[in-house]
Short mmCIF file of N, CA and C in Angstrom, two decimals:
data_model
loop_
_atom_site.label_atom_id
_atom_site.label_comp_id
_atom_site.label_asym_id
_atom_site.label_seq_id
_atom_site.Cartn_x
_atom_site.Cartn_y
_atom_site.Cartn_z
N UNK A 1 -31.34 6.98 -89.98
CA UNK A 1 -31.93 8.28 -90.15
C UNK A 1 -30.84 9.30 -90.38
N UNK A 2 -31.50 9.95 -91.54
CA UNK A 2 -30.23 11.44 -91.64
C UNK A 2 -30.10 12.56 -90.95
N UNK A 3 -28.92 12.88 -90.13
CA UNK A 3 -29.19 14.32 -89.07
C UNK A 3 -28.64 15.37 -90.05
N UNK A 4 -28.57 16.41 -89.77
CA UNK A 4 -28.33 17.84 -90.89
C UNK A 4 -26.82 17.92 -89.60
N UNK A 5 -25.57 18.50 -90.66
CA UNK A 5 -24.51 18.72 -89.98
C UNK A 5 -25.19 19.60 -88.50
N UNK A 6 -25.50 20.84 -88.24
CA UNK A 6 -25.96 21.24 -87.92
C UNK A 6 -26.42 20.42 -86.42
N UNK A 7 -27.10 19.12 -86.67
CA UNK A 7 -27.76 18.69 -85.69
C UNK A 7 -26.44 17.86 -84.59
N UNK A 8 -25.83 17.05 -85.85
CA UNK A 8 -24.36 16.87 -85.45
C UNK A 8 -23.98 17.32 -84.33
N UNK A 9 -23.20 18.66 -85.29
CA UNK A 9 -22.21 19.05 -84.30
C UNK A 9 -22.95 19.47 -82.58
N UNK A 10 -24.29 19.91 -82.83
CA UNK A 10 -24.72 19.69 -81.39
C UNK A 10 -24.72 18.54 -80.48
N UNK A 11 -24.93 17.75 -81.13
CA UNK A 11 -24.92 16.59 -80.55
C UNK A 11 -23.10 16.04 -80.19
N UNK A 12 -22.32 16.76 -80.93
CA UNK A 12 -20.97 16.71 -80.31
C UNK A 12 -20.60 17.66 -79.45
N UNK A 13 -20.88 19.09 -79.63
CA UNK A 13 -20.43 19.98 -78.80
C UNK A 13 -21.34 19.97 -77.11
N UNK A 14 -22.54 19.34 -77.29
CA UNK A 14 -23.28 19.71 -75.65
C UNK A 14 -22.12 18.62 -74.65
N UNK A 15 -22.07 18.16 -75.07
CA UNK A 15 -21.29 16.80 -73.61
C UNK A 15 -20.29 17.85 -73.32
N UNK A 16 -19.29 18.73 -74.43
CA UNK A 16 -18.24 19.63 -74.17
C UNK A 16 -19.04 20.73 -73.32
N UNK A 17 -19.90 21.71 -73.20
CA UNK A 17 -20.25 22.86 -72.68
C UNK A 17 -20.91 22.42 -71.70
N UNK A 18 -21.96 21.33 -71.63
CA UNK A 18 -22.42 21.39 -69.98
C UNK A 18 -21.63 21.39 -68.83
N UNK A 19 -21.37 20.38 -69.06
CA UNK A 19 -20.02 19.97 -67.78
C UNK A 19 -19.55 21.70 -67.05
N UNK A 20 -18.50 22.05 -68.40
CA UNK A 20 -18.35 23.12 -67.36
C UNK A 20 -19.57 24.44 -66.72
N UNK A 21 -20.80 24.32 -67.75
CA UNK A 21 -21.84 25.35 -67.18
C UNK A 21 -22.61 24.82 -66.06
N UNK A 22 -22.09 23.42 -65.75
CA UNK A 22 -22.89 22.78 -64.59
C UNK A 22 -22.30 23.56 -63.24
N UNK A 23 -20.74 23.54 -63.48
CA UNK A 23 -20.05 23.64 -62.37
C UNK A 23 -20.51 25.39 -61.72
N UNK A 24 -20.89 26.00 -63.00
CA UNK A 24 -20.87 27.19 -62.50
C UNK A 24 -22.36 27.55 -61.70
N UNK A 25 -23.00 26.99 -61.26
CA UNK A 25 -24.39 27.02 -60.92
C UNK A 25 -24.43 25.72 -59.25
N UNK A 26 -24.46 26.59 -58.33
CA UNK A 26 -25.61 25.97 -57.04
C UNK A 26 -24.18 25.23 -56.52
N UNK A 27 -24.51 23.96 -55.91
CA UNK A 27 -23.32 23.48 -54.99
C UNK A 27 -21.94 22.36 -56.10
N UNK A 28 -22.37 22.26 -56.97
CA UNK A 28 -21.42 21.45 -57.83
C UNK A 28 -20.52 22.26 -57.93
N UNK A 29 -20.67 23.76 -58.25
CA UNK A 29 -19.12 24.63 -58.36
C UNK A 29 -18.77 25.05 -57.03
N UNK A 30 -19.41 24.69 -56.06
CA UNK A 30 -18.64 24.69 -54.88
C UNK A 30 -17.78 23.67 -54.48
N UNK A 31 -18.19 22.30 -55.00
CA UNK A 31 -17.34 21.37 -54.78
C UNK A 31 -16.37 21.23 -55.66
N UNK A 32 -16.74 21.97 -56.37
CA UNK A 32 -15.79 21.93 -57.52
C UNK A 32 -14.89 22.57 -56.97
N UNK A 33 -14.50 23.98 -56.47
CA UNK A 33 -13.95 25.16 -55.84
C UNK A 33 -13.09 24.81 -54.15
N UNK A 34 -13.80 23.13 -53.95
CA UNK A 34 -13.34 22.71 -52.21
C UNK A 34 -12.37 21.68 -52.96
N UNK A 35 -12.83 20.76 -53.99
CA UNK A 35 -12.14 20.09 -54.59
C UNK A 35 -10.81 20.73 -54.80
N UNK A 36 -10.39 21.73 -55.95
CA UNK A 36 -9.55 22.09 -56.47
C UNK A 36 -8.75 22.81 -54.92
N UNK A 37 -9.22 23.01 -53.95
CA UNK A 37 -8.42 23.51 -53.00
C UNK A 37 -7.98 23.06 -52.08
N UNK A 38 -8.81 21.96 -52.07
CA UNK A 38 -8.38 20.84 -50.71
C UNK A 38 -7.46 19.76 -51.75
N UNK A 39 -7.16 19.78 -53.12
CA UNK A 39 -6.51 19.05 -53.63
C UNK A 39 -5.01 19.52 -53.49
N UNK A 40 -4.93 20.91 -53.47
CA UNK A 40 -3.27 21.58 -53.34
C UNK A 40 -3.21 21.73 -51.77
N UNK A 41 -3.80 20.53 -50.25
CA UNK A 41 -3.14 20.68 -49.30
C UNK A 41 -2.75 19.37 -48.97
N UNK A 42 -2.15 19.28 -47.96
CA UNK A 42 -1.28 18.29 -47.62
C UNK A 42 -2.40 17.15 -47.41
N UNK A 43 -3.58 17.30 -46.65
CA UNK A 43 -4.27 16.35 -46.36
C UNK A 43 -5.84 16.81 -47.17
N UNK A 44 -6.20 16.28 -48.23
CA UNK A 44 -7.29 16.47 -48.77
C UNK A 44 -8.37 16.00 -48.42
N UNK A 45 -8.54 14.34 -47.86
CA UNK A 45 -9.61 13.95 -47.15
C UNK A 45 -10.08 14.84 -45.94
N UNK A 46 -9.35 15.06 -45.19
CA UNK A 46 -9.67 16.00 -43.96
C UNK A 46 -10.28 17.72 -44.52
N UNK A 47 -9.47 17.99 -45.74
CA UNK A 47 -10.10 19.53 -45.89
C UNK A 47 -11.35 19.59 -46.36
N UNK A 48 -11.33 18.07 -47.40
CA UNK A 48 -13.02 18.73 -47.93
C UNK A 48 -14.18 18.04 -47.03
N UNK A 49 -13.69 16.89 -45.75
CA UNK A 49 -14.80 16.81 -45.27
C UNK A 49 -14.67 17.52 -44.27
N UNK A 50 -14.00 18.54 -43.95
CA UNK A 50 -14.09 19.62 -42.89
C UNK A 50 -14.94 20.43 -43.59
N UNK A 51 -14.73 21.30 -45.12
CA UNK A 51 -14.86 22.45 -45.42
C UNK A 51 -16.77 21.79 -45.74
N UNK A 52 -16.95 20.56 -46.31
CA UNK A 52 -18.53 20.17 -46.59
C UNK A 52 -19.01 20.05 -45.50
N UNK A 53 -18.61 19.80 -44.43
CA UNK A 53 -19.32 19.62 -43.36
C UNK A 53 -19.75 21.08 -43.03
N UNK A 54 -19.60 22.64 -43.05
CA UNK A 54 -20.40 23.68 -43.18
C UNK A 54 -21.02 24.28 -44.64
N UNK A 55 -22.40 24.33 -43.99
CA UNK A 55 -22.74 24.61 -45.19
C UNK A 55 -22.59 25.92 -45.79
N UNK A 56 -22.34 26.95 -45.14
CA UNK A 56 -21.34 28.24 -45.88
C UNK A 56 -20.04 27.66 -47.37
N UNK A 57 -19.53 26.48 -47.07
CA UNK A 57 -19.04 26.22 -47.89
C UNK A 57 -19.76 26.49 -49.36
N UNK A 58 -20.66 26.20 -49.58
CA UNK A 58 -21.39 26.00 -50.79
C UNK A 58 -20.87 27.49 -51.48
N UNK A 59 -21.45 28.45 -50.66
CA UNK A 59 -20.91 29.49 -51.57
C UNK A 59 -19.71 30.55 -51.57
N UNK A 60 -18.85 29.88 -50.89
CA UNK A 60 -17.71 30.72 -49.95
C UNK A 60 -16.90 30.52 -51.20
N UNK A 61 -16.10 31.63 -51.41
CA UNK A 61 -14.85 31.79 -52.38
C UNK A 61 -13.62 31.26 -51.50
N UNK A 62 -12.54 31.27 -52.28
CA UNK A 62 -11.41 30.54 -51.62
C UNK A 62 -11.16 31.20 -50.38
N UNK A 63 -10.63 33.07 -50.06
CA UNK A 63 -10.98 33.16 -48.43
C UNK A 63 -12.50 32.68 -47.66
N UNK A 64 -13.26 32.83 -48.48
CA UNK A 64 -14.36 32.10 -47.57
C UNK A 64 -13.90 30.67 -47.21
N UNK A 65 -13.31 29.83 -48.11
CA UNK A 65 -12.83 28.47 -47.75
C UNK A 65 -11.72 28.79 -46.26
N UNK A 66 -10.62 29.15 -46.23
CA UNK A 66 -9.99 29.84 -45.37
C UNK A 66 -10.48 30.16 -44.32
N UNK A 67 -11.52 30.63 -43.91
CA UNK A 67 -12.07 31.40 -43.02
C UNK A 67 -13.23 30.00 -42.20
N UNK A 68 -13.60 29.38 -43.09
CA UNK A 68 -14.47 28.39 -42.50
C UNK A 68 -13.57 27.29 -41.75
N UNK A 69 -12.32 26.97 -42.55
CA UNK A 69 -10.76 26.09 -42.13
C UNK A 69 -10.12 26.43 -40.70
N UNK A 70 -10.11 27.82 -40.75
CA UNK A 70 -9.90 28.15 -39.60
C UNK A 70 -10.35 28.01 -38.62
N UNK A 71 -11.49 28.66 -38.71
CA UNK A 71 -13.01 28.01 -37.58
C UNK A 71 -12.92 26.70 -37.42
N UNK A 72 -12.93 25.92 -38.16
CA UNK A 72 -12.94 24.47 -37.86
C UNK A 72 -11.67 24.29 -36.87
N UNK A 73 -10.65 24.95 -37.07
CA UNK A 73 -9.30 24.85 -36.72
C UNK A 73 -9.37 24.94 -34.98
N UNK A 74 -9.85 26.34 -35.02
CA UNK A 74 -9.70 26.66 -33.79
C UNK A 74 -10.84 26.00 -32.67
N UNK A 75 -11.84 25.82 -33.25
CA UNK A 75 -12.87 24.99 -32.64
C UNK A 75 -12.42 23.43 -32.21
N UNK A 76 -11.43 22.85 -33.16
CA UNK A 76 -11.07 21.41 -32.96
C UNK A 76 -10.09 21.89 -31.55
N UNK A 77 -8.97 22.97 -31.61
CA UNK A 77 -8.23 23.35 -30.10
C UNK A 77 -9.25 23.98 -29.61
N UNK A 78 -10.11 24.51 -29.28
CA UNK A 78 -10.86 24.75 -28.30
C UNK A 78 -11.18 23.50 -26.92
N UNK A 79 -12.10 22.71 -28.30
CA UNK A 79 -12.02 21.16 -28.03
C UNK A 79 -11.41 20.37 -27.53
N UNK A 80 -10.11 20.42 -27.78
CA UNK A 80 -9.31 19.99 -27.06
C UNK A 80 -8.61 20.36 -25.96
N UNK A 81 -8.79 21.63 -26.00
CA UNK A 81 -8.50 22.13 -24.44
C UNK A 81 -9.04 22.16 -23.15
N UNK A 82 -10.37 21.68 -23.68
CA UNK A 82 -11.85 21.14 -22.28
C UNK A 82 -11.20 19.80 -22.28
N UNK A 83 -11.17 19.62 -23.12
CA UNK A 83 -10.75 17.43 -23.33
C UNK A 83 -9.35 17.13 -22.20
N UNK A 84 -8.40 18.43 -22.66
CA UNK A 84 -7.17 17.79 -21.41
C UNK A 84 -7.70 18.36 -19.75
N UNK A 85 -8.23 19.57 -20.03
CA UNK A 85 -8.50 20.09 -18.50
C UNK A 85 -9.69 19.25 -17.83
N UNK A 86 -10.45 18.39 -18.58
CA UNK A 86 -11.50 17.43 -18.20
C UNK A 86 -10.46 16.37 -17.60
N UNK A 87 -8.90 15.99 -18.51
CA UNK A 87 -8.23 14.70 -18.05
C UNK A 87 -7.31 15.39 -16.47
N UNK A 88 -7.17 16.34 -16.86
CA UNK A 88 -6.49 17.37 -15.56
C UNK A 88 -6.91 16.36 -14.27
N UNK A 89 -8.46 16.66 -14.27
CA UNK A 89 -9.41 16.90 -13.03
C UNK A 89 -9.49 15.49 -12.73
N UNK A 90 -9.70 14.32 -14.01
CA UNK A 90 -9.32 12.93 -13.21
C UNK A 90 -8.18 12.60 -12.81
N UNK A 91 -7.53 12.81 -13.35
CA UNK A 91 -6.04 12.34 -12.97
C UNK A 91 -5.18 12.03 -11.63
N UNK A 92 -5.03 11.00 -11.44
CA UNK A 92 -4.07 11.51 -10.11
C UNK A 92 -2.43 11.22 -10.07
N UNK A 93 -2.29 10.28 -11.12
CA UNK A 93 -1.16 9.82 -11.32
C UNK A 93 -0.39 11.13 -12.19
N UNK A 94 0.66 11.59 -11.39
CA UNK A 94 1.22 12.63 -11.54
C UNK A 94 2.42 12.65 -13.09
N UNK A 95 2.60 11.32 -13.19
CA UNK A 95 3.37 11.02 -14.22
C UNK A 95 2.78 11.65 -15.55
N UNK A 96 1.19 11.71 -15.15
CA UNK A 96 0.58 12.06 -16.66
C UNK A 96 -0.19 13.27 -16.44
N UNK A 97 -0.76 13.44 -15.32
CA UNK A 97 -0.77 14.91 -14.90
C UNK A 97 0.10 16.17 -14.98
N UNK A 98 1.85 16.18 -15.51
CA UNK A 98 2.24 17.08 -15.50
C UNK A 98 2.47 17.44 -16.71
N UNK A 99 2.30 16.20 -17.19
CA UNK A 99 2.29 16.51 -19.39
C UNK A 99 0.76 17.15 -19.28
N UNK A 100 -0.07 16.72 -19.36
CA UNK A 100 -1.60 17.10 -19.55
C UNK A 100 -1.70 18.60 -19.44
N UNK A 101 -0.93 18.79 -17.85
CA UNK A 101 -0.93 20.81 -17.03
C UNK A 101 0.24 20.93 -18.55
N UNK A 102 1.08 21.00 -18.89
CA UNK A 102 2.28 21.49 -19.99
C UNK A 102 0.61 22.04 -20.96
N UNK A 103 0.46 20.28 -21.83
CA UNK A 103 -0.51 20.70 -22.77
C UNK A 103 -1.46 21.80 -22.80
N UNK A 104 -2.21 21.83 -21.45
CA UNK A 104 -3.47 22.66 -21.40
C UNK A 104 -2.51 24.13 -21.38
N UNK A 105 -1.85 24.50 -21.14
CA UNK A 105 -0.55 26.11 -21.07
C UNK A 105 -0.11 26.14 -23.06
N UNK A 106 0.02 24.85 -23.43
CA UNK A 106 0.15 24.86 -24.70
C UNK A 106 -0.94 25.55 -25.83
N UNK A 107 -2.13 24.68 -25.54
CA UNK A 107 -3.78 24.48 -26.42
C UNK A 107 -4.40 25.96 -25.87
N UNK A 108 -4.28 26.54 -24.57
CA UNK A 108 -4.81 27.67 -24.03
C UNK A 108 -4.27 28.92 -24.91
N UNK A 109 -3.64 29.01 -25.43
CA UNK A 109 -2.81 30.61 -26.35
C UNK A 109 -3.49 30.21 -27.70
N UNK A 110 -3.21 28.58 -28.03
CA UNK A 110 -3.20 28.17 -29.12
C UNK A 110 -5.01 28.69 -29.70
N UNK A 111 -5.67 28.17 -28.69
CA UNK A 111 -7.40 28.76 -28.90
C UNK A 111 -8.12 29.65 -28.75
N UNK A 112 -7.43 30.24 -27.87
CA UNK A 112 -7.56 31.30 -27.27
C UNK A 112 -6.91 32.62 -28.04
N UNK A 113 -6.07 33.15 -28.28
CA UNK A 113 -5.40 33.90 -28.71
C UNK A 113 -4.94 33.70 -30.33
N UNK A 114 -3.12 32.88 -30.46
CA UNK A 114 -2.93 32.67 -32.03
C UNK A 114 -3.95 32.27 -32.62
N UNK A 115 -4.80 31.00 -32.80
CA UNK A 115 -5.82 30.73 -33.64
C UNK A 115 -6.66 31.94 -34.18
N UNK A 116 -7.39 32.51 -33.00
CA UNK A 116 -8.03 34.12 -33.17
C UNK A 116 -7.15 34.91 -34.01
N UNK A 117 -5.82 35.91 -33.42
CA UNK A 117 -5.69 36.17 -34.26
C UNK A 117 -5.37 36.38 -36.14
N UNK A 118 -5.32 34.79 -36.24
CA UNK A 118 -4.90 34.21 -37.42
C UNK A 118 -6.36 34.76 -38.35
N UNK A 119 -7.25 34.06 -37.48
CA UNK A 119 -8.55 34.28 -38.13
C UNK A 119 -8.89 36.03 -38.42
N UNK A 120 -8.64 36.84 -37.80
CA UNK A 120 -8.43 38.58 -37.68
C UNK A 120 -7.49 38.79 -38.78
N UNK A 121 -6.53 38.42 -38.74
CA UNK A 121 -5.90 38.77 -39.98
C UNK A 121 -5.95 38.20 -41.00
N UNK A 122 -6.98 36.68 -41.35
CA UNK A 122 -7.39 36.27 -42.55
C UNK A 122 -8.28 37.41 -43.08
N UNK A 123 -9.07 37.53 -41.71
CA UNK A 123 -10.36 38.47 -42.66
C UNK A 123 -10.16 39.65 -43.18
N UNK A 124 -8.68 40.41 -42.65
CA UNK A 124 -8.15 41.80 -42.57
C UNK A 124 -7.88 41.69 -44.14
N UNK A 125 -7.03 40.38 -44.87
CA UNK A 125 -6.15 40.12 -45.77
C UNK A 125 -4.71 40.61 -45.62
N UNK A 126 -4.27 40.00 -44.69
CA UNK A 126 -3.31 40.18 -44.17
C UNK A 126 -2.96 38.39 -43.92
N UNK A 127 -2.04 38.23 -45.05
CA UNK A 127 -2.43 36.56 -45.46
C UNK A 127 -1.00 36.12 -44.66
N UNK A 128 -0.13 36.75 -44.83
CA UNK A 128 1.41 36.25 -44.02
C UNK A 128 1.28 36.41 -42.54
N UNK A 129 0.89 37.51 -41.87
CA UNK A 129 0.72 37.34 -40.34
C UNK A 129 -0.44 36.06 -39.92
N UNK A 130 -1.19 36.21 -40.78
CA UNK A 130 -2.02 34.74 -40.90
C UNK A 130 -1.07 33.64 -40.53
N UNK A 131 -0.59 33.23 -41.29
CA UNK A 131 0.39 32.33 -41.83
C UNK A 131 1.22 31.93 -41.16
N UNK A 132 2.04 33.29 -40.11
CA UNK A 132 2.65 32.81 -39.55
C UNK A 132 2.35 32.51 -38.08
N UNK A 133 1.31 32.28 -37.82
CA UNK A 133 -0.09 32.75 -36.54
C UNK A 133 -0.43 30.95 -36.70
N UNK A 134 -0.89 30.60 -38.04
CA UNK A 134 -0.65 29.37 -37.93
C UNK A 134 0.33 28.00 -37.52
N UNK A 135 1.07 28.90 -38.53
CA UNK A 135 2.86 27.86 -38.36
C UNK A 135 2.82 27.89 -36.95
N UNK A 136 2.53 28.82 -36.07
CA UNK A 136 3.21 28.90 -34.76
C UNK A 136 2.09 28.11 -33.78
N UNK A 137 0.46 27.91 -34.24
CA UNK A 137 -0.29 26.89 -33.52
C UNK A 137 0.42 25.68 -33.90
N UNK A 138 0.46 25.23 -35.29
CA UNK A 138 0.95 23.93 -35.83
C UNK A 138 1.91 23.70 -34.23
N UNK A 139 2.97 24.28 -34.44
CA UNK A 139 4.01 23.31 -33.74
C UNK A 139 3.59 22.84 -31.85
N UNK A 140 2.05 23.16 -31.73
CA UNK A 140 1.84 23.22 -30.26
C UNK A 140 1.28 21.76 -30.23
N UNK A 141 0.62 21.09 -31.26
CA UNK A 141 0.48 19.84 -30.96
C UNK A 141 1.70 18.30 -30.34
N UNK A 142 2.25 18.83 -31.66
CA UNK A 142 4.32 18.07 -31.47
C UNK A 142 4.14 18.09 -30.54
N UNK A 143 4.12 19.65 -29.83
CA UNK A 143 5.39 19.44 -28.98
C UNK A 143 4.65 19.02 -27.80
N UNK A 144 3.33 19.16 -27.75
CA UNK A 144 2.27 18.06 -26.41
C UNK A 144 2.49 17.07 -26.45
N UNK A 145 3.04 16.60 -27.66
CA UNK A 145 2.98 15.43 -27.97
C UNK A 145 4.19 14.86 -26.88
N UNK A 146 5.11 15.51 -27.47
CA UNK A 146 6.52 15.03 -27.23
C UNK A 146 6.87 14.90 -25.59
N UNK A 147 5.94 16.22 -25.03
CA UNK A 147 5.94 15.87 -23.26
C UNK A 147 5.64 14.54 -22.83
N UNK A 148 5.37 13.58 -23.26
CA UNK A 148 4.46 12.69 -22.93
C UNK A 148 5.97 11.43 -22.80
N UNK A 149 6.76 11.88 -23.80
CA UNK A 149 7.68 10.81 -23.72
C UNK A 149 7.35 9.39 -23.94
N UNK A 150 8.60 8.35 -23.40
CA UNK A 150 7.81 6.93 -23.70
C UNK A 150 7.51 6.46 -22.15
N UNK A 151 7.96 7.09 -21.23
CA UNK A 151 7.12 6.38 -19.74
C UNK A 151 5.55 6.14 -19.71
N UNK A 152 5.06 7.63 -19.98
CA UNK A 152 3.92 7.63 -19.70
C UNK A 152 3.05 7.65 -21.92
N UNK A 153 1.94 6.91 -21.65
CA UNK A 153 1.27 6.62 -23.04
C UNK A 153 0.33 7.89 -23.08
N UNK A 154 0.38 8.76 -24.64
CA UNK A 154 -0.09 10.43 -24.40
C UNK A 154 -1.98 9.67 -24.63
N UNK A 155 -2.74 10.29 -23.81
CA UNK A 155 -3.81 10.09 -24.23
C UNK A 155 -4.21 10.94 -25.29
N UNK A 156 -3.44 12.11 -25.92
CA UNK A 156 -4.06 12.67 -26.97
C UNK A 156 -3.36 12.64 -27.91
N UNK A 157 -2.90 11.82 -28.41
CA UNK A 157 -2.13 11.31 -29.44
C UNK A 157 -3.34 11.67 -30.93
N UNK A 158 -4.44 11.28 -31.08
CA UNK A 158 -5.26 11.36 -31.91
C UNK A 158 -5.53 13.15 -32.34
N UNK A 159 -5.88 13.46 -31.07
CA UNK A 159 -6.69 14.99 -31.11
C UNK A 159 -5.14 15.90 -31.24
N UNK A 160 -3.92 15.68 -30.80
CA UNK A 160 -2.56 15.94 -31.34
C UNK A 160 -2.60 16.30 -32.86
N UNK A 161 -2.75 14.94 -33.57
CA UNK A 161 -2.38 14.48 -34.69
C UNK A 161 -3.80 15.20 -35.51
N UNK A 162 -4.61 15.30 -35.46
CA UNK A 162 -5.96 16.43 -35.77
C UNK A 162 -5.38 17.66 -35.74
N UNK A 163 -5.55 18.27 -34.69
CA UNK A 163 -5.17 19.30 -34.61
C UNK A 163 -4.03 20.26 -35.75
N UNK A 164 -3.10 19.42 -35.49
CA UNK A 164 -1.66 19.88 -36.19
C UNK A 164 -2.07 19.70 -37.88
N UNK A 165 -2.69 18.47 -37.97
CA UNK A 165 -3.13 18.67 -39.39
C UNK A 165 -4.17 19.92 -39.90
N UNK A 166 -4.79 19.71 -39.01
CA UNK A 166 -6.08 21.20 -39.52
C UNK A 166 -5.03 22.57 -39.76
N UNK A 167 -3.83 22.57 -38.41
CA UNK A 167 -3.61 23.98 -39.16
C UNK A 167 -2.89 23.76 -40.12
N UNK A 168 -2.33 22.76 -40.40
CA UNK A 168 -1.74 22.48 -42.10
C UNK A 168 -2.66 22.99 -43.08
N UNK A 169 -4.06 22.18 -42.85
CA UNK A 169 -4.48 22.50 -44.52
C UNK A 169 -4.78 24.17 -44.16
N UNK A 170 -5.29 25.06 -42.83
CA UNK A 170 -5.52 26.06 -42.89
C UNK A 170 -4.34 26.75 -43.84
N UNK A 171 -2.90 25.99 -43.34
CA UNK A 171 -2.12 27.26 -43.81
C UNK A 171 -1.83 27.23 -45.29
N UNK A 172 -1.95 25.94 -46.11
CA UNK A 172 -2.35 25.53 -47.29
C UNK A 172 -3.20 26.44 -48.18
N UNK A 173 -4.40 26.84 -47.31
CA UNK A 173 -5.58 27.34 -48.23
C UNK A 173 -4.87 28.47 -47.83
N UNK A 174 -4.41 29.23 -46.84
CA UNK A 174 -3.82 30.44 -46.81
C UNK A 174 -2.60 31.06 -48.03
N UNK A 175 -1.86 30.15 -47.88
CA UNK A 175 -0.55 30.07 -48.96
C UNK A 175 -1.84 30.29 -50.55
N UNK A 176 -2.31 29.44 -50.65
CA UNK A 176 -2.94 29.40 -51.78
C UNK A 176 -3.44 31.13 -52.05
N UNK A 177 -4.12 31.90 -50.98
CA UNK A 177 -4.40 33.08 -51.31
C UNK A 177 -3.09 34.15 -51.29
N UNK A 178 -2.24 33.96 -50.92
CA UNK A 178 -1.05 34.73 -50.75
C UNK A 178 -0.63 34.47 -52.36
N UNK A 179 -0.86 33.12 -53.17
CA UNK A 179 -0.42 32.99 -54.45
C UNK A 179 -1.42 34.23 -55.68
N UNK A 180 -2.77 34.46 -54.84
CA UNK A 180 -3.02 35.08 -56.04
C UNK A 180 -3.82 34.23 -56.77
#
């Protein structure tokens, strides 16, 4: 059968124009938008099933991405700060009781306070005191970590290693808005 040029080139140009008019419509250009942002952080599996797991994601712009990262952020140390003061209260063996009391003095500013204000000055746009509000939770996991030594085995080796990553990609998507 004969098509008229005309019919052609439609039939060449639609595969080119949907694609991207798909992205711009409902949750595909949101994933599109978690994609491209959780692809420039250190850990991408963790950002976009953090950032899909709320559904604000769908229509959040990149500080909206930021702002939901954070939350996740500070909620995972929140979390973890019931989790050691829960191990506090069993504990009796003092060997691991005095790393646990360190940690909970660690995770307590970290959830309580820096995390917060990080999140205050995301929303302010005030992207470097952000930033550096993060950097300064990041290093509270390590160094729980590191109390633990090799005598005693850290029971939060996992929620450590969480933690410290979340404020990575937070400070990732942060850096990313400081780029502009």
């Amino acid at each position: 059968m004969y098509r008229s040029s005309g019919q052609c080139l439609l039939v060449l140009l639609l595969p080119l124009v949907i694609p991207p008019l798909a992205g711009c419509f409902g949750p595909e250009g949101a994933g599109d938008l978690i994609d491209g942002t959780c692809g420039q952080t250190l850990y991408y599996g963790l950002c976009a099933k953090s950032l899909r797991s709320d559904p604000r994601s769908a229509s959040a712009d990149l500080k909206g991405l930021a702002v939901i990262m954070l939350n996740v952020t500070t909620a995972e140390a929140a979390d973890t700060l019931s989790y050691i003061k829960a191990l506090v209260k069993r504990k009796v063996d003092p060997a691991e009781a005095k790393p646990l009391e360190y940690c909970a003095g660690l995770y307590s500013p970290m959830a309580r306070l820096t995390l917060p204000l990080a999140a205050k000055a995301l929303i302010q746009g005030r992207y470097r005191f952000a930033d550096y509000r993060l950097a300064e939770a990041a290093m509270q996991p390590p160094t729980c970590e590191g109390r633990f030594g090799g005598a005693v085995e850290s029971p939060l080796t996992d929620r450590n290693v969480l933690a410290h990553d979340l404020c990575a990609v937070s400070m990732d998507i942060v850096n990313q808005l400081m780029k502009g």
